[in-house]
PDB file of C-alpha atoms in Angstrom:
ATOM      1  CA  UNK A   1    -105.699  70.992 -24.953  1.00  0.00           C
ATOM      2  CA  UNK A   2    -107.036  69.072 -21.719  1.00  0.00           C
ATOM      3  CA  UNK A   3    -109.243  65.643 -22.386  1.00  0.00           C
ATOM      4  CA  UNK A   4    -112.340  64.546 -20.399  1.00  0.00           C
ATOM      5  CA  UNK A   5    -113.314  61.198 -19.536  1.00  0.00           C
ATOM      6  CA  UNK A   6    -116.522  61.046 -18.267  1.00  0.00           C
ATOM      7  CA  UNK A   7    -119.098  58.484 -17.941  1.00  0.00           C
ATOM      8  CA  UNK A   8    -122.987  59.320 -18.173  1.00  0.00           C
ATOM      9  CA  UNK A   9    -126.157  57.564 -17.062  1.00  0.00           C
ATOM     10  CA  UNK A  10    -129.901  59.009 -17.211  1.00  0.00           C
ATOM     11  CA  UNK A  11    -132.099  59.107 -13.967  1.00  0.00           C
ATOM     12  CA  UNK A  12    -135.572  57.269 -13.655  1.00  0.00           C
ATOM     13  CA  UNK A  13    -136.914  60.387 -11.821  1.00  0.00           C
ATOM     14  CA  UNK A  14    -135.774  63.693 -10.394  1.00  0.00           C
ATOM     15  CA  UNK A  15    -135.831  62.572  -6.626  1.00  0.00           C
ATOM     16  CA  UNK A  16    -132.997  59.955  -7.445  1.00  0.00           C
ATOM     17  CA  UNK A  17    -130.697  63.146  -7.734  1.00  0.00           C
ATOM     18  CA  UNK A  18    -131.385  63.525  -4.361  1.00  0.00           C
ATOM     19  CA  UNK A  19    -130.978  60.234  -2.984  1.00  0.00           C
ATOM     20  CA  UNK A  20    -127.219  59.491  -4.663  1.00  0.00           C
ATOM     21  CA  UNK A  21    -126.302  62.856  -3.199  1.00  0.00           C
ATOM     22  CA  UNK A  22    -126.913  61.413   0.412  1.00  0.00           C
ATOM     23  CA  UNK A  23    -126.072  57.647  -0.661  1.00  0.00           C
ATOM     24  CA  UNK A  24    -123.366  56.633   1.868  1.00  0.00           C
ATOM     25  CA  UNK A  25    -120.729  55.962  -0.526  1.00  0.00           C
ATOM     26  CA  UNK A  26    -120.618  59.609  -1.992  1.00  0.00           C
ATOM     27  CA  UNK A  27    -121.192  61.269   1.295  1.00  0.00           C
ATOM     28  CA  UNK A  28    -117.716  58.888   2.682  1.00  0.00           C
ATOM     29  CA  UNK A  29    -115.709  60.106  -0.549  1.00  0.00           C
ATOM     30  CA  UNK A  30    -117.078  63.989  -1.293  1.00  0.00           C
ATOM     31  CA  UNK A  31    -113.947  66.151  -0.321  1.00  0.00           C
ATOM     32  CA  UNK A  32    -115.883  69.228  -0.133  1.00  0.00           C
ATOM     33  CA  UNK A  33    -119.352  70.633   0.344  1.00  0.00           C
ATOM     34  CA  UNK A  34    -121.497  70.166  -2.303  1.00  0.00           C
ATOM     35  CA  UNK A  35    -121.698  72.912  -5.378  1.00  0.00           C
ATOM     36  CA  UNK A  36    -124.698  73.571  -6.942  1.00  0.00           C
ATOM     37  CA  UNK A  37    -124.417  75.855 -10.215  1.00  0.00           C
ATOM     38  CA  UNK A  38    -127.061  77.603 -12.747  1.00  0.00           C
ATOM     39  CA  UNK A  39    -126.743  76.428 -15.935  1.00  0.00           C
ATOM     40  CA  UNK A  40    -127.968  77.514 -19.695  1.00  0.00           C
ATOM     41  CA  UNK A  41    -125.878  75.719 -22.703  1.00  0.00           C
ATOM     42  CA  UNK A  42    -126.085  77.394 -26.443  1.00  0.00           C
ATOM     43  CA  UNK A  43    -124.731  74.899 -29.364  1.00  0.00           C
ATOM     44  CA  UNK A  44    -123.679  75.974 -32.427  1.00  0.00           C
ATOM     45  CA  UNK A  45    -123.229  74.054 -35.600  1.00  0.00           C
ATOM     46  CA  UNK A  46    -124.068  75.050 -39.220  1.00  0.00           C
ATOM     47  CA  UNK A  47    -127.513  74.943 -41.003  1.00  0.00           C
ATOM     48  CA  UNK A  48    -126.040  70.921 -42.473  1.00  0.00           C
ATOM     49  CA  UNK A  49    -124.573  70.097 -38.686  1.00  0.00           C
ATOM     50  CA  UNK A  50    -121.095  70.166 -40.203  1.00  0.00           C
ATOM     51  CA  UNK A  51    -119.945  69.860 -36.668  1.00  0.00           C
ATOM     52  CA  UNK A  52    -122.219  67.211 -35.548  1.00  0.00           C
ATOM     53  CA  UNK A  53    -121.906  64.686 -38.026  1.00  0.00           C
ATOM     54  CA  UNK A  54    -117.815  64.934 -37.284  1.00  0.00           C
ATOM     55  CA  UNK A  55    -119.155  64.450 -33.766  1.00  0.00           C
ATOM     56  CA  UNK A  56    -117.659  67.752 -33.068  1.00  0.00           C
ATOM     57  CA  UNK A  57    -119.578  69.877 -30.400  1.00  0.00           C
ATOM     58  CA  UNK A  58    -119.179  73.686 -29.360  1.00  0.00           C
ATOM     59  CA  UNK A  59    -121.278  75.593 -26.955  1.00  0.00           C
ATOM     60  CA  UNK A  60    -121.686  78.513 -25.086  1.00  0.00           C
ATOM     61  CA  UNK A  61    -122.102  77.693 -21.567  1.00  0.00           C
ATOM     62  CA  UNK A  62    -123.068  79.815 -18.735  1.00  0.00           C
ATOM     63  CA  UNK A  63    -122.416  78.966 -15.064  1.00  0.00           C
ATOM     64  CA  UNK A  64    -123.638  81.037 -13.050  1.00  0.00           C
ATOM     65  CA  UNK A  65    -122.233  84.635 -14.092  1.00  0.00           C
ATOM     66  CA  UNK A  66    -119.619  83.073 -16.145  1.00  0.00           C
ATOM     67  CA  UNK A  67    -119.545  82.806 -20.361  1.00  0.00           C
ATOM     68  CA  UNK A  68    -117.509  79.821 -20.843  1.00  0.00           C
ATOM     69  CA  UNK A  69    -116.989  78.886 -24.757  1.00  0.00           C
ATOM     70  CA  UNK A  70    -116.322  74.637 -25.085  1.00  0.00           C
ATOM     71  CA  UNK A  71    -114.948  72.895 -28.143  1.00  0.00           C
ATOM     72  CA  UNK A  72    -115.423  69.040 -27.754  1.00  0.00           C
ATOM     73  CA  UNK A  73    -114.062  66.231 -30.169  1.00  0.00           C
ATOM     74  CA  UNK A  74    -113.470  62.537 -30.334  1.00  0.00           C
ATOM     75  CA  UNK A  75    -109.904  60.865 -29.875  1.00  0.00           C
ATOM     76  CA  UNK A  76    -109.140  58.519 -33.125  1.00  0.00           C
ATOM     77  CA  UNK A  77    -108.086  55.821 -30.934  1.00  0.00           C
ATOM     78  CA  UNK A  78    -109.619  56.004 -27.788  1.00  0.00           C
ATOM     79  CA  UNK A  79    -112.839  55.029 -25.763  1.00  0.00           C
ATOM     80  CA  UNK A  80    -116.229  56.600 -26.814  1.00  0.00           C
ATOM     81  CA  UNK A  81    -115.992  58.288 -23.138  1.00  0.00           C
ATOM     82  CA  UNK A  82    -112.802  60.313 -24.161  1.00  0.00           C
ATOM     83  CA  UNK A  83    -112.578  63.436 -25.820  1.00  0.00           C
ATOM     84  CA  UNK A  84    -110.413  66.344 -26.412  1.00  0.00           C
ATOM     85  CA  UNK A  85    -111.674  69.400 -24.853  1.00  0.00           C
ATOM     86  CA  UNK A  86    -110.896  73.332 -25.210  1.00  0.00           C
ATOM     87  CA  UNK A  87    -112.752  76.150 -23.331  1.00  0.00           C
ATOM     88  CA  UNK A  88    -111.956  80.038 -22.437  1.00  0.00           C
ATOM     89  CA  UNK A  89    -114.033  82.477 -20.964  1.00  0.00           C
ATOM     90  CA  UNK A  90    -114.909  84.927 -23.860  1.00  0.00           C
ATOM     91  CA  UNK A  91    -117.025  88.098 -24.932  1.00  0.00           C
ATOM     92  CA  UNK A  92    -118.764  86.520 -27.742  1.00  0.00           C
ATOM     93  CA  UNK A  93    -118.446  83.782 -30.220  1.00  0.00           C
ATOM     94  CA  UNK A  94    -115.676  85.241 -32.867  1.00  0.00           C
ATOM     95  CA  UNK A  95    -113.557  86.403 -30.007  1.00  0.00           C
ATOM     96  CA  UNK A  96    -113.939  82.245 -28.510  1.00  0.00           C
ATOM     97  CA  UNK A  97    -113.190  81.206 -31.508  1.00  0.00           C
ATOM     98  CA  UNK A  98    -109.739  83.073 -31.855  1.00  0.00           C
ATOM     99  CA  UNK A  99    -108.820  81.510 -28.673  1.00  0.00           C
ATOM    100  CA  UNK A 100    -110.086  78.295 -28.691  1.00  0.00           C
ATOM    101  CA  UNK A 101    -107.988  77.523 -32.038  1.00  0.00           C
ATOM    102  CA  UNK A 102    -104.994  78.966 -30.787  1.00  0.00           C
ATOM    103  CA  UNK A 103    -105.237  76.576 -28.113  1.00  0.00           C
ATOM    104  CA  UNK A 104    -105.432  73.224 -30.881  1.00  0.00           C
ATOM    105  CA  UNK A 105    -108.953  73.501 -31.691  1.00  0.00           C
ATOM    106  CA  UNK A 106    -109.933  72.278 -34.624  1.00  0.00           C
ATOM    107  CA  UNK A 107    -109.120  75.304 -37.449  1.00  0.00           C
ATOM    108  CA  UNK A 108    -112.244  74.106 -39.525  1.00  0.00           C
ATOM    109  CA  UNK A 109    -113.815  75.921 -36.724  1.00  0.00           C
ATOM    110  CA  UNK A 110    -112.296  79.356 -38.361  1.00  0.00           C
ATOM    111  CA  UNK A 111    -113.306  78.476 -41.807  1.00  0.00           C
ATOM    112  CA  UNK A 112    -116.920  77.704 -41.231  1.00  0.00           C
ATOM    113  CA  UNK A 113    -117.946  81.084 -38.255  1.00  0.00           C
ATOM    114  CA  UNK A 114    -119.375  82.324 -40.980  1.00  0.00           C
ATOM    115  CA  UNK A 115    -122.055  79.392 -41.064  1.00  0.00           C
ATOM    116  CA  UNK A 116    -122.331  78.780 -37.025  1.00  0.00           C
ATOM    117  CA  UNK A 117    -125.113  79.783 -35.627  1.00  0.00           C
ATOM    118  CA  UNK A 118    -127.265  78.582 -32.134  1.00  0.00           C
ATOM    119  CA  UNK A 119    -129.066  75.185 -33.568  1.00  0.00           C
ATOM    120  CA  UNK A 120    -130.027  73.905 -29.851  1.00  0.00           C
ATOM    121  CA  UNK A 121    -129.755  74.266 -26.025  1.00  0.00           C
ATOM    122  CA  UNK A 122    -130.151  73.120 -22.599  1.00  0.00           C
ATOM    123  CA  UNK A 123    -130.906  74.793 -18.906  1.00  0.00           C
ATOM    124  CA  UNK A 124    -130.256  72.917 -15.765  1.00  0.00           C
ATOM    125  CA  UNK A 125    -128.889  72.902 -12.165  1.00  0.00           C
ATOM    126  CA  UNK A 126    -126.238  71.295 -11.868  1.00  0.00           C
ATOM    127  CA  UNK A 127    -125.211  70.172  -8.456  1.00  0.00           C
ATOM    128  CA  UNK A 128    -121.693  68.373  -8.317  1.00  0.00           C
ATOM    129  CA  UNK A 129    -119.462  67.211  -5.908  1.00  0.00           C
ATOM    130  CA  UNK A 130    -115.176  66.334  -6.070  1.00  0.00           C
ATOM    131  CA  UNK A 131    -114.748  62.615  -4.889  1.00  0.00           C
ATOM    132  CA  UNK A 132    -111.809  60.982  -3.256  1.00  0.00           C
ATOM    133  CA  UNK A 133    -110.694  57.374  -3.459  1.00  0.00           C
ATOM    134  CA  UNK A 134    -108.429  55.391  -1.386  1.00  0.00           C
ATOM    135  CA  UNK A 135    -105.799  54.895  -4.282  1.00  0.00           C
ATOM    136  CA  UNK A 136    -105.321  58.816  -4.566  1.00  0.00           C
ATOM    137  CA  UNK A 137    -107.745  59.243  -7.656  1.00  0.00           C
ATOM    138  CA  UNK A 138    -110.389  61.916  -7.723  1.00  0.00           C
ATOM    139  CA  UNK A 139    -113.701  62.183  -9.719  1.00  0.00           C
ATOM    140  CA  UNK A 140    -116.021  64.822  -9.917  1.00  0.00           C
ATOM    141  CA  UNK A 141    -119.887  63.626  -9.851  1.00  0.00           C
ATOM    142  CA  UNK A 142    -122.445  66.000 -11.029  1.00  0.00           C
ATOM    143  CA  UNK A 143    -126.821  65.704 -11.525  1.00  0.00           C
ATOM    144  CA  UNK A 144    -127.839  67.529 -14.040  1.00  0.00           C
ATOM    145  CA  UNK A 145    -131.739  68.185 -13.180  1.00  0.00           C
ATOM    146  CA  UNK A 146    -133.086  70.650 -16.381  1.00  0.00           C
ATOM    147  CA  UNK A 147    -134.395  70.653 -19.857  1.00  0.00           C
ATOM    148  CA  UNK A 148    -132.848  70.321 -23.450  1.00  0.00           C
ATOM    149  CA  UNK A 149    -134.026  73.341 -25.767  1.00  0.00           C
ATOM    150  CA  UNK A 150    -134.335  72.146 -29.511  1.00  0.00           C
ATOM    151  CA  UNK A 151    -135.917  75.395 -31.818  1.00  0.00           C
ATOM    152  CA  UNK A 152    -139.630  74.772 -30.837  1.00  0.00           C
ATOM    153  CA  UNK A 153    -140.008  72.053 -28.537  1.00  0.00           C
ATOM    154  CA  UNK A 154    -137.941  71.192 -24.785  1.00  0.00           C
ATOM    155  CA  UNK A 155    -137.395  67.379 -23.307  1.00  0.00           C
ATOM    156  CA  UNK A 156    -136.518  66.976 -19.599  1.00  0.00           C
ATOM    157  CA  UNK A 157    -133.086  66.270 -18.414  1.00  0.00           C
ATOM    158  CA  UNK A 158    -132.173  63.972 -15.388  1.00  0.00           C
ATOM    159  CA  UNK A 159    -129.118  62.646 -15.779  1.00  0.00           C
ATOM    160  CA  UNK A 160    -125.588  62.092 -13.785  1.00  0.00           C
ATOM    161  CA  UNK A 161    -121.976  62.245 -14.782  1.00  0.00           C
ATOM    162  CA  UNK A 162    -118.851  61.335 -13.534  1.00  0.00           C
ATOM    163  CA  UNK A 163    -116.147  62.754 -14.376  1.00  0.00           C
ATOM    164  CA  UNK A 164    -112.511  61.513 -13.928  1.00  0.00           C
ATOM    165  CA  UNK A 165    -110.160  64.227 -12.263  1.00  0.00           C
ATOM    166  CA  UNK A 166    -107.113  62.855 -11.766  1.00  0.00           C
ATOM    167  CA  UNK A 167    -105.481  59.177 -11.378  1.00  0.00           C
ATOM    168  CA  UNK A 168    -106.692  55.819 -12.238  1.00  0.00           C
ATOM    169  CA  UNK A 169    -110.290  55.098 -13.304  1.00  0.00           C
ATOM    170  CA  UNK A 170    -110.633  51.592 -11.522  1.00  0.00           C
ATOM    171  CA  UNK A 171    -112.324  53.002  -8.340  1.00  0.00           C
ATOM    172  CA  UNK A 172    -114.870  55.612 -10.136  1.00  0.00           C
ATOM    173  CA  UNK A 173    -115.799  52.686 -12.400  1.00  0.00           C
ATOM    174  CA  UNK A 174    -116.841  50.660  -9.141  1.00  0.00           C
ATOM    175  CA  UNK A 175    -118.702  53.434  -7.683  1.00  0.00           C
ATOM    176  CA  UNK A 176    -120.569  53.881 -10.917  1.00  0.00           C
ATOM    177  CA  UNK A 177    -121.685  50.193 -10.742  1.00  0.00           C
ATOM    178  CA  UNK A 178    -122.596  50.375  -7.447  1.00  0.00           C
ATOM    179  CA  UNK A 179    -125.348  53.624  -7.853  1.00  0.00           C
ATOM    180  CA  UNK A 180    -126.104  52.349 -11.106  1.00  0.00           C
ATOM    181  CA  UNK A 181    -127.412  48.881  -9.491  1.00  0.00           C
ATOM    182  CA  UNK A 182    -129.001  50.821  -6.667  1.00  0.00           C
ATOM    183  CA  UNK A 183    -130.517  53.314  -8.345  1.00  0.00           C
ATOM    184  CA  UNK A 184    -131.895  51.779 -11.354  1.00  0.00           C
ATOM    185  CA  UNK A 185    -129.775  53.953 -13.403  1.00  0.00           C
ATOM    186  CA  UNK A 186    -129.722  53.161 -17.027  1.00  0.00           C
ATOM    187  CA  UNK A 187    -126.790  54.349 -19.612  1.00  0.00           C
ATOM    188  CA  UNK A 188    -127.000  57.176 -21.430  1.00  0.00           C
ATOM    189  CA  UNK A 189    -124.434  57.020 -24.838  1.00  0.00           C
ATOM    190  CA  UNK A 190    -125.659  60.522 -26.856  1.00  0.00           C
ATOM    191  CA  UNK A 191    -124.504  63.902 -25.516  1.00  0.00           C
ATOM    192  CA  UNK A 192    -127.025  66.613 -24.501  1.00  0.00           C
ATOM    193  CA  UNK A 193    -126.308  68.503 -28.178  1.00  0.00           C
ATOM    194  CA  UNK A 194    -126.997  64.972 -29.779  1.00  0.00           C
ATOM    195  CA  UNK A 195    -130.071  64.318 -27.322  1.00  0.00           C
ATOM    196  CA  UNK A 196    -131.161  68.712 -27.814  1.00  0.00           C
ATOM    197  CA  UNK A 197    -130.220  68.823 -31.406  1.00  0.00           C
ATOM    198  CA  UNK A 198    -132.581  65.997 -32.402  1.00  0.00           C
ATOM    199  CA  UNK A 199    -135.511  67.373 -31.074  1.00  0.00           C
ATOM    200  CA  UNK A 200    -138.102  69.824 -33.575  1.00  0.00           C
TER     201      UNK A 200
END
């Protein structure tokens, strides 16, 4: 089991994607070139969004030519931005599911394959780059520039994660501020499944 703490907030408009990319700040802490990937999400959940309502979330998620199979889930005790996560690359959804439980998945998961079936989706470009601070911490940011798929109708996606890596959040929490106040970037609390699985 690995756990993700990540902070999102929404974009006023699609050119802002481009402007944080070249903002000063991120350009003086990216430690590599940045990575753009293809992106097309499938979530599952059952027909009464079992998973969901135990803010549970599992998608299929291809980047690029890769299948990647994700099981999210809350932390009792901790912040709303941490979660435990399990993924494995994977044929199809049965075979995920065998794996991702054997890692410490939830085992409802088992019980209820029978049920799960796609409910929602997104596709987007995701461009992200690894950032290093000064107190050896590392965050990944990533703009997410797309659409969220609900069974008849889409909603655009603009939005921007970061993502802590490794060390102490102090420093990515500061940066965060500071493109948030520049940028006019407003927070965004509900997940793309929450944000894709509300829609008709």
């Amino acid at each position: 089991m690995g756990q993700e703490l990540e902070w999102k907030r929404a974009l006023p408009d699609r050119k802002t994607a481009e402007r944080i990319l070249a903002d000063p700040d991120v350009t003086r802490l990216a430690l590599e070139q940045i990575r753009t990937y293809r992106m097309g999400s499938t979530y599952y959940d059952t027909p009464d969004r079992t998973l969901g309502r135990g803010w549970i979330t599992l998608r299929c998620r291809m980047e690029n030519d890769r299948r990647v199979y994700c099981v999210k889930a809350p932390l009792p005790d901790g912040p709303k931005e941490l979660h435990s996560e399990w993924e494995t690359e994977a044929e199809d959804l049965a075979a995920a599911l065998e794996l991702l439980t054997r890692q410490g998945a939830p085992s409802e998961l088992l019980a209820l394959r029978g049920q799960l079936a796609p409910v929602c989706g997104a596709a987007f470009t995701r461009r992200a780059v690894l950032l290093g601070f000064a107190d050896g911490s590392r965050a990944e940011l990533a703009l997410d520039l797309g659409e969220l798929r609900g069974k008849t109708s889409t909603q655009p996606l603009a939005e921007l994660e970061l993502e802590q890596k490794q060390g102490d959040f102090a420093q990515t929490l500061a940066l965060l501020a500071a493109l948030s106040a520049r940028y006019g970037l407003q927070g965004q609390e509900k997940s793309k499944y929450a944000r894709a699985s509300a829609l008709d």
